[in-house]
CSV table of C-alpha atoms in Angstrom, one decimal:
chain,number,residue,atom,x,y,z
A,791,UNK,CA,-93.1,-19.6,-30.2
A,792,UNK,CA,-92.7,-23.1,-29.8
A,793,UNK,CA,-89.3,-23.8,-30.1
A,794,UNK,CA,-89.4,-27.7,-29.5
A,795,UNK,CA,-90.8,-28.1,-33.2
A,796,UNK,CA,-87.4,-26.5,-34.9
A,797,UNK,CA,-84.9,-28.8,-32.7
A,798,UNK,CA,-84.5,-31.4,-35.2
A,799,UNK,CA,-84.5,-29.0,-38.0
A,800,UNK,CA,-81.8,-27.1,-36.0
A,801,UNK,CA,-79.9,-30.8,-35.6
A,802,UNK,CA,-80.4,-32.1,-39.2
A,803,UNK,CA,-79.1,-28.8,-41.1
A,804,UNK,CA,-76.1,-28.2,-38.4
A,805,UNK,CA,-75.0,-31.3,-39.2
A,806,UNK,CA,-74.8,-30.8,-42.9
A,807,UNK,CA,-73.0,-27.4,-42.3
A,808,UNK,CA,-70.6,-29.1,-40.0
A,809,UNK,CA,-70.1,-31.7,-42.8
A,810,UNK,CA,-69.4,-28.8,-45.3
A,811,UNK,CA,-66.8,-27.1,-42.6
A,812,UNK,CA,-65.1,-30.5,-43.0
A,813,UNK,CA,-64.9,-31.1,-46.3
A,814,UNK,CA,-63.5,-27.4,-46.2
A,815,UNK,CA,-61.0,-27.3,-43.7
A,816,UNK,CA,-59.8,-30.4,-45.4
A,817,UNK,CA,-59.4,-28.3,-48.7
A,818,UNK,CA,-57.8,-25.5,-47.1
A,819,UNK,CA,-55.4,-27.4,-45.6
A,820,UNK,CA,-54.2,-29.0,-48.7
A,821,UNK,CA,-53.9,-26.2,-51.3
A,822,UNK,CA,-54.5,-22.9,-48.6
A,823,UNK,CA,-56.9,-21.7,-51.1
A,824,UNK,CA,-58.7,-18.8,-49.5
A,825,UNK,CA,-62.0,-19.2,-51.2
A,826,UNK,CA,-62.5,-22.1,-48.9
A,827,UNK,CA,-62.5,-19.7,-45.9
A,828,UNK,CA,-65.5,-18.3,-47.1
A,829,UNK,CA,-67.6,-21.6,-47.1
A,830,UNK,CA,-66.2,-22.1,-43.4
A,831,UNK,CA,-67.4,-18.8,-42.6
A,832,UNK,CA,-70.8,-18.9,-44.1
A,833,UNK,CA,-71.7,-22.4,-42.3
A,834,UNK,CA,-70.7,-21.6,-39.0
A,835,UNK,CA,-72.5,-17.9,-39.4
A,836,UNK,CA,-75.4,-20.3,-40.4
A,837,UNK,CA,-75.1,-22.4,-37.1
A,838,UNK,CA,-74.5,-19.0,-34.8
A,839,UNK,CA,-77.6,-18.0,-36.4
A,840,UNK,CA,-79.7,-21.1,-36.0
A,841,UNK,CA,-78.5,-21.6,-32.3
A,842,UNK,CA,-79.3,-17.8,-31.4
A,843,UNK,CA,-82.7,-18.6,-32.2
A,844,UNK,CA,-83.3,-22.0,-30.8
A,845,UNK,CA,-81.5,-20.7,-27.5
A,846,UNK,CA,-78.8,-22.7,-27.5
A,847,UNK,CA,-76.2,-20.0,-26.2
A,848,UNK,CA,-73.1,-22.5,-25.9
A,849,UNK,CA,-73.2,-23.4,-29.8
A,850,UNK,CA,-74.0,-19.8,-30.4
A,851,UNK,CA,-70.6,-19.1,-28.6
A,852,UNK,CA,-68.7,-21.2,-29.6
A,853,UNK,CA,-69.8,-20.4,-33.2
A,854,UNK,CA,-69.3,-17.1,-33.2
A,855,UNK,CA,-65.4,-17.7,-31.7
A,856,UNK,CA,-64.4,-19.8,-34.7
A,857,UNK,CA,-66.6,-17.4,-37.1
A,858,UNK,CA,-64.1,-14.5,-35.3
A,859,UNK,CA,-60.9,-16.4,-36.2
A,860,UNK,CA,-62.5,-17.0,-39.2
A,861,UNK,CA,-62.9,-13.4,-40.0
A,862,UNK,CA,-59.5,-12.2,-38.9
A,863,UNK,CA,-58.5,-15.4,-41.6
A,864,UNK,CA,-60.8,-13.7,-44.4
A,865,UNK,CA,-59.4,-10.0,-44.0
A,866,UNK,CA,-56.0,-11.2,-43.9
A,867,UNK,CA,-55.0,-10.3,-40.0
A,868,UNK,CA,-53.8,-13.6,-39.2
A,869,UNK,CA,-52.4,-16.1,-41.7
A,870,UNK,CA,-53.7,-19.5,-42.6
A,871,UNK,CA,-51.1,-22.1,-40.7
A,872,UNK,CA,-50.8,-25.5,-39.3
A,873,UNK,CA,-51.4,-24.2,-36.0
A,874,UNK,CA,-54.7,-22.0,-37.1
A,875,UNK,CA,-56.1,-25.5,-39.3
A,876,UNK,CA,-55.5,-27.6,-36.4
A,877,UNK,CA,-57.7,-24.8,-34.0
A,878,UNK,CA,-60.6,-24.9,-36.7
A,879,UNK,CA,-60.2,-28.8,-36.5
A,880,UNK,CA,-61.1,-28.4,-33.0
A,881,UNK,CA,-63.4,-26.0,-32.9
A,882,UNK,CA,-65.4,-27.6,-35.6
A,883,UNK,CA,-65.4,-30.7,-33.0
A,884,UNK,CA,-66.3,-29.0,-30.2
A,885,UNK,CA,-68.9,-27.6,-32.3
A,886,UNK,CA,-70.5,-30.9,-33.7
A,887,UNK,CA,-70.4,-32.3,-29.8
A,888,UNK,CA,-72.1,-28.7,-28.6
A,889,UNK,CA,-75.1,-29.2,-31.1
A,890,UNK,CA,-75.5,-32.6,-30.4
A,891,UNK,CA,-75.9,-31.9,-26.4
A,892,UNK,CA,-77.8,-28.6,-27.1
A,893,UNK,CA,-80.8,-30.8,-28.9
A,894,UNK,CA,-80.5,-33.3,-26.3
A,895,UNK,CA,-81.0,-30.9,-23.6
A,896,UNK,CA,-77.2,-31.7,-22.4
A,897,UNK,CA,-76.5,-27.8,-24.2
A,898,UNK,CA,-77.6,-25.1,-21.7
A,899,UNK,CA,-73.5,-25.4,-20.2
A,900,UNK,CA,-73.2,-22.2,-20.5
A,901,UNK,CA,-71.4,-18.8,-21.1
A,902,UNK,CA,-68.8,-19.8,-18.2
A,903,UNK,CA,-65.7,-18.6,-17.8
A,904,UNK,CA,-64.0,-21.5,-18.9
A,905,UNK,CA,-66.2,-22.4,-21.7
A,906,UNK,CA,-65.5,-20.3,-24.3
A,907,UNK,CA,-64.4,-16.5,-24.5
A,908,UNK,CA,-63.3,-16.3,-28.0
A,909,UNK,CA,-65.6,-13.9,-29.3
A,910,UNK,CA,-63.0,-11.0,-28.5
A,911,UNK,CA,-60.8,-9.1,-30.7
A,912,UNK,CA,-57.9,-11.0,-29.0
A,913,UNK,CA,-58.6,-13.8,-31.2
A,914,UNK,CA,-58.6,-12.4,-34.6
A,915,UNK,CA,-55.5,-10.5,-33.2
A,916,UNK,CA,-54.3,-13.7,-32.8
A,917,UNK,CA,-54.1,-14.2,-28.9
A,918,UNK,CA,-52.3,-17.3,-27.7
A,919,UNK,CA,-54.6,-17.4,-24.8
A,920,UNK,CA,-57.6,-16.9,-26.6
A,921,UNK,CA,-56.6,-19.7,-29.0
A,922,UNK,CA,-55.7,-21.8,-25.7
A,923,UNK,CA,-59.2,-21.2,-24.4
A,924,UNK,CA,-60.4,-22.4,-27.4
A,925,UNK,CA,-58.6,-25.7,-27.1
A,926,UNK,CA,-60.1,-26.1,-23.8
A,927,UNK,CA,-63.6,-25.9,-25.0
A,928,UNK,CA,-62.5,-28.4,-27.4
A,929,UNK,CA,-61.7,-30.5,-24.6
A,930,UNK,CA,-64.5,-29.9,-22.3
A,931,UNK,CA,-66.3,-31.3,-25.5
A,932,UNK,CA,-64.3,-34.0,-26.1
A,933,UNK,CA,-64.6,-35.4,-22.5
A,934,UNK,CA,-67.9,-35.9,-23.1
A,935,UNK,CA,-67.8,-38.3,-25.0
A,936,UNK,CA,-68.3,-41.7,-24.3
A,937,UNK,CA,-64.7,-44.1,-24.7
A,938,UNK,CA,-66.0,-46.4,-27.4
A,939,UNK,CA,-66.8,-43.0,-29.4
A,940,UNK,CA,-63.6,-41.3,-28.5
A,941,UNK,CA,-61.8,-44.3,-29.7
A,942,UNK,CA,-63.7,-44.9,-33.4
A,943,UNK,CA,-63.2,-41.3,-33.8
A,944,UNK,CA,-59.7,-40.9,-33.3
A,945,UNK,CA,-59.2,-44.3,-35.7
A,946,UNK,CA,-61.0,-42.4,-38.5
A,947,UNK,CA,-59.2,-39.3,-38.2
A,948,UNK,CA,-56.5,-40.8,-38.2
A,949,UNK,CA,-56.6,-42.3,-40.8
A,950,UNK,CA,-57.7,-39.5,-43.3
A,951,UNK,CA,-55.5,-36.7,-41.7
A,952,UNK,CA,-52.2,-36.6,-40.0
A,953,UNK,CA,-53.2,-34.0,-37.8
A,954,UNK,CA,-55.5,-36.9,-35.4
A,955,UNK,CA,-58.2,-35.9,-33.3
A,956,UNK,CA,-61.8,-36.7,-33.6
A,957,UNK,CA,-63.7,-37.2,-36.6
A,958,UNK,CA,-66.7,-35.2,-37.8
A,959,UNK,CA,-67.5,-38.4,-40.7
A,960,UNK,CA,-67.7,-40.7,-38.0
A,961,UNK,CA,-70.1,-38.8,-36.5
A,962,UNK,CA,-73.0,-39.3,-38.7
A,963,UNK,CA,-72.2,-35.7,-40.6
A,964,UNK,CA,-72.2,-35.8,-44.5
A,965,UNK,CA,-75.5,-37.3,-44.7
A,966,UNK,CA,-77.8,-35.5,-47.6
A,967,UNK,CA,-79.3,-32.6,-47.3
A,968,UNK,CA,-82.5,-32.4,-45.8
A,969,UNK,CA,-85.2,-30.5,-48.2
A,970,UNK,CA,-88.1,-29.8,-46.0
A,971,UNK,CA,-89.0,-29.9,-42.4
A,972,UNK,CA,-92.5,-32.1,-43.7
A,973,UNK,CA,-90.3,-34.4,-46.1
A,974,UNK,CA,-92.9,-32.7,-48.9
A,975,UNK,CA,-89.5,-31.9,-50.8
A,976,UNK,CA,-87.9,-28.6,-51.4
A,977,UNK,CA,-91.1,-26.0,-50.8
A,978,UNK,CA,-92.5,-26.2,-47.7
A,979,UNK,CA,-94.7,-23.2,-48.3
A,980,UNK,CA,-95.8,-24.0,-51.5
A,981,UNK,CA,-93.1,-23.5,-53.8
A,982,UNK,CA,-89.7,-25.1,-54.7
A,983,UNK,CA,-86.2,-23.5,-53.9
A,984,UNK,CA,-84.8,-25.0,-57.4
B,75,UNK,CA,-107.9,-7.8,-50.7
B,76,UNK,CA,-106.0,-11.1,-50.5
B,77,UNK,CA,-103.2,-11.4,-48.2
B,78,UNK,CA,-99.8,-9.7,-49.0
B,79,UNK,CA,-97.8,-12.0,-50.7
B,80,UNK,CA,-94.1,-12.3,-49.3
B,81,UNK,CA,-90.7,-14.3,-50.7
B,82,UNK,CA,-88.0,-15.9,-48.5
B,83,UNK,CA,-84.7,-15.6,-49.1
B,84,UNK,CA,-82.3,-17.2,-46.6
B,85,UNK,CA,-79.7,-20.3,-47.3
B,86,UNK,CA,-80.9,-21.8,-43.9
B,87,UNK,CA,-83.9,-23.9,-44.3
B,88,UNK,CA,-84.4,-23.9,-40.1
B,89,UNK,CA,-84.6,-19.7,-41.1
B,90,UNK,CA,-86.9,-20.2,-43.8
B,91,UNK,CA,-89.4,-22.2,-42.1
B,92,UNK,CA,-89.1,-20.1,-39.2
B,93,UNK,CA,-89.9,-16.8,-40.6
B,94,UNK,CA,-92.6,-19.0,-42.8
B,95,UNK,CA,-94.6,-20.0,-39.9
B,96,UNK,CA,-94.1,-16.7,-38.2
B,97,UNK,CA,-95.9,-14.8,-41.8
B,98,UNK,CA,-98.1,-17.5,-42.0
B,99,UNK,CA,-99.7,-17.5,-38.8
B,100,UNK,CA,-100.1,-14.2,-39.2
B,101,UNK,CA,-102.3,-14.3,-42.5
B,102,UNK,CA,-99.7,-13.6,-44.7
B,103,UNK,CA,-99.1,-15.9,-48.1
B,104,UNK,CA,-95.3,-17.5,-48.6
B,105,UNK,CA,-95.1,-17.7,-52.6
B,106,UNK,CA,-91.9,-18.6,-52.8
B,107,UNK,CA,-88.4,-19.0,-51.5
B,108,UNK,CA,-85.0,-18.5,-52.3
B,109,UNK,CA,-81.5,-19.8,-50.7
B,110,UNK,CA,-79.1,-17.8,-52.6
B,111,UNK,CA,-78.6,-14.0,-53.9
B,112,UNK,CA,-79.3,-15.3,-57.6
B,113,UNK,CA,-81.8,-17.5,-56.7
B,114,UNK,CA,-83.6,-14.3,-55.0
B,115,UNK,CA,-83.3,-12.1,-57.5
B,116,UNK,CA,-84.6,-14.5,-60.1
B,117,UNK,CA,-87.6,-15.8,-57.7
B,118,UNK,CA,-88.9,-11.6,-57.2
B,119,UNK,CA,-88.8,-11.2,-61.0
B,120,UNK,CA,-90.6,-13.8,-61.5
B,121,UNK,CA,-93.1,-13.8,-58.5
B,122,UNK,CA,-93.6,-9.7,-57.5
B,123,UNK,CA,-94.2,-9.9,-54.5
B,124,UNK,CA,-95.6,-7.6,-51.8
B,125,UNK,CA,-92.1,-8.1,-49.3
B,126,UNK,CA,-89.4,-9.8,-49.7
B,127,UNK,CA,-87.0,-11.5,-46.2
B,128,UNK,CA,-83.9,-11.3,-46.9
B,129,UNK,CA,-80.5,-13.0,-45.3
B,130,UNK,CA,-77.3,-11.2,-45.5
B,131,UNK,CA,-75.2,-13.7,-46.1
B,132,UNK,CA,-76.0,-16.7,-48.6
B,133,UNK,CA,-74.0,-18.4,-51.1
B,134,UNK,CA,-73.4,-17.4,-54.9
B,135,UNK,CA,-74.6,-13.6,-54.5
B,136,UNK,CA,-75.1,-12.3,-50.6
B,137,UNK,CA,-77.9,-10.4,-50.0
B,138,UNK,CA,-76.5,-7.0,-50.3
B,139,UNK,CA,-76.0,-7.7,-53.9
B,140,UNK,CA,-79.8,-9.1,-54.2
B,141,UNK,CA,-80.8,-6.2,-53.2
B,142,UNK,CA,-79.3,-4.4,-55.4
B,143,UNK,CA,-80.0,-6.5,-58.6
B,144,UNK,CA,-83.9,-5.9,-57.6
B,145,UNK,CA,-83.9,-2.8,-56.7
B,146,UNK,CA,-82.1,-2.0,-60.3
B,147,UNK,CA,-85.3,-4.0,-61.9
B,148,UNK,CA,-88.1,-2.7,-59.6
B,149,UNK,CA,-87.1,0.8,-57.4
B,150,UNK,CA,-89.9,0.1,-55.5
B,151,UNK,CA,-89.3,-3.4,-54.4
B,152,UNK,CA,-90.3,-4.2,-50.5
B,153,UNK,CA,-87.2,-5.6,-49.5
B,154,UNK,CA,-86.6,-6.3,-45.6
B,155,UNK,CA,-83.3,-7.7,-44.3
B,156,UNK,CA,-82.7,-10.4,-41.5
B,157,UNK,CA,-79.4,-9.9,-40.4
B,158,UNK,CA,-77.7,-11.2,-37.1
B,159,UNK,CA,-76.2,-9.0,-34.6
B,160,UNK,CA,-73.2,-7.6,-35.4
B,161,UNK,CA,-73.8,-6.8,-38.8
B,162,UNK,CA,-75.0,-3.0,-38.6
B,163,UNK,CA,-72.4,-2.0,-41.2
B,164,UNK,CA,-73.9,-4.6,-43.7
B,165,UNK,CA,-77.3,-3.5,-42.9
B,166,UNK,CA,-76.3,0.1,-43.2
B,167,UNK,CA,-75.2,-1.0,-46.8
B,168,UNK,CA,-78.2,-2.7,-47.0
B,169,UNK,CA,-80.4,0.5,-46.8
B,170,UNK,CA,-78.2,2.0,-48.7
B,171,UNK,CA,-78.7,-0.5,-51.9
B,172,UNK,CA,-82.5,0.0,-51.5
B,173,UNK,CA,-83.9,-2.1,-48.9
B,174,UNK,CA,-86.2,-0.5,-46.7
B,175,UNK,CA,-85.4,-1.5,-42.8
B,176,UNK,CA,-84.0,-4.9,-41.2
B,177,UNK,CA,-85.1,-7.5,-38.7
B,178,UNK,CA,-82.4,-8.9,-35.7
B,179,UNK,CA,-81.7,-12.1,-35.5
B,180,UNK,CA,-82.5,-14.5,-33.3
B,181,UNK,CA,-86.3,-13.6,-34.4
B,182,UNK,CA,-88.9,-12.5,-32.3
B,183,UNK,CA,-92.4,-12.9,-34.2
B,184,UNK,CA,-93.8,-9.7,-32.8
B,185,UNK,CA,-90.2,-7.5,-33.8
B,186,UNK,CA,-90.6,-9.5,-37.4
B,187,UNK,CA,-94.3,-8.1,-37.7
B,188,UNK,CA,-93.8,-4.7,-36.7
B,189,UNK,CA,-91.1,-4.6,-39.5
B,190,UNK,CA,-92.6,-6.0,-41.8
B,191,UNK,CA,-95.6,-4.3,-41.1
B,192,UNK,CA,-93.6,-1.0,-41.2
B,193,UNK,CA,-92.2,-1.9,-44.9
B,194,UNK,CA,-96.1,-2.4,-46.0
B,195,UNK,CA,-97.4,0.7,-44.2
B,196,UNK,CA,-94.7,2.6,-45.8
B,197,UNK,CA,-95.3,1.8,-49.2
């Protein structure tokens, strides 16, 4: 199968999941309402899955950590708190910046060590050193970016949430939903989704 | 006879067009597709077809549920799940609501074949 076809596909419908995990983990972290998790938790299963099939095993990772803490959030074995939004901020960062190399062919970095190991119980449990690890994947993404990105990012984060950091709006994410690979609207085989 | 006919339910266009081209090239006919569990359950009533893909999770009514709903309508519904790994409970649950075996993500076209192929022969 010729993978190379799907890339942008896989690019253009991560970034409207990533846009939706913002707009969510925005909600959630002003009213806590728990139905929210449940969006978060469906996009970033959406991008595991995507990833797993394009390849692209640090996005699938690194997916499938916050999707753990995600689940430990759904079935009530760790509580929704500033700490936990400010991981998922994070995350979801790391995240957009992991998709972004993976397409550009900067994404084979790896199942290392260091990259990210937060697919294990620990986290759901709740592990301070899994959590840790995930703020250093967060970082190892963040240092790639380039300064002038870093520093529109952090302005527009900033200024929409106390918590700083970068931006996933700033980013390009939020733009409307793509219909079909072809552009033939909603039914590429035919038939319309609608 | 004309080629099976076969319905698409996933919320992931990337999946949809995946498993498409992987049916297609292989001489089945995509009728229609779905990106939710109502959406689904509404598309089979209306286009019968021969097999139905469906995701686990989707928005509105998972897939579980959507197999359950057309399985209620039509016992003999052709229903094959695509779940990712980790999920064998759900597709345990799956089987038991009615559908009749399950695909691993990420896919492989010759593993989605054989399965669908196995759904078909089984019929």
């Amino acid at each position: 199968m010729d993978l190379a076809r799907y890339a942008e596909l896989f690019r253009t419908e991560s970034r409207e999941h990533l846009a939706e995990i913002e707009t969510a983990l925005l909600a959630l972290e002003r009213d806590g309402d728990p139905a929210h998790i449940a969006v978060l938790f469906r996009s970033t299963h959406t991008i595991k899955g995507m990833a797993a099939s394009m390849g692209y095993r640090a996005v699938e990772h690194l997916s499938h950590g916050l999707e753990t803490l995600l689940d430990a959030l759904r079935s009530g074995a760790r509580t929704v708190d500033a700490d936990v939004i400010a991981l998922l901020f994070d995350g979801t960062d790391a995240l957009a910046q992991s998709v972004n190399d993976a397409v550009e062919g900067r994404g084979h970095v790896p199942s290392s060590p260091g990259h990210n190991g937060c697919d294990s119980p620990q986290l759901a449990a709740g592990s301070d050193r899994c959590a840790a690890r995930n703020r250093v994947t967060a970082q190892w993404a963040a240092d790639r970016c380039n300064a002038r990105r870093n520093a529109s990012r952090s302005a527009s984060r900033n200024a929409t949430r106390p918590h700083a950091g970068a931006g996933i709006a700033s980013t390009g994410f939020g733009q409307p939903r793509t219909q079909r690979l072809d552009g033939r609207g909603p039914g590429r085989h035919g038939r319309t989704t609608d | 006879m004309g080629s099976r006919t076969v319905l698409i339910c996933d919320d992931a266009i990337f999946m949809r067009t995946m498993v498409g081209d992987i049916l297609q090239a292989a001489g089945f006919e995509i009728i229609g597709e779905a990106e939710t569990g109502v959406q689904a359950v509404e598309r089979y009533l209306q286009l019968r077809p021969d097999l139905v893909t469906m995701d686990i999770v989707m928005p509105d009514m998972g897939g579980i549920d959507a197999v359950r709903e057309i399985t209620k309508q039509d016992p003999a519904a052709r229903i094959l799940m695509c779940s990712a790994m980790g999920q064998q409970a759900l597709v345990v649950e799956a089987i038991q609501a009615g559908a009749k075996d399950f695909v691993v993500k990420p896919f492989q076209p010759s593993r989605v074949l054989e399965a669908v192929n196995r759904v078909l022969a089984a019929a």
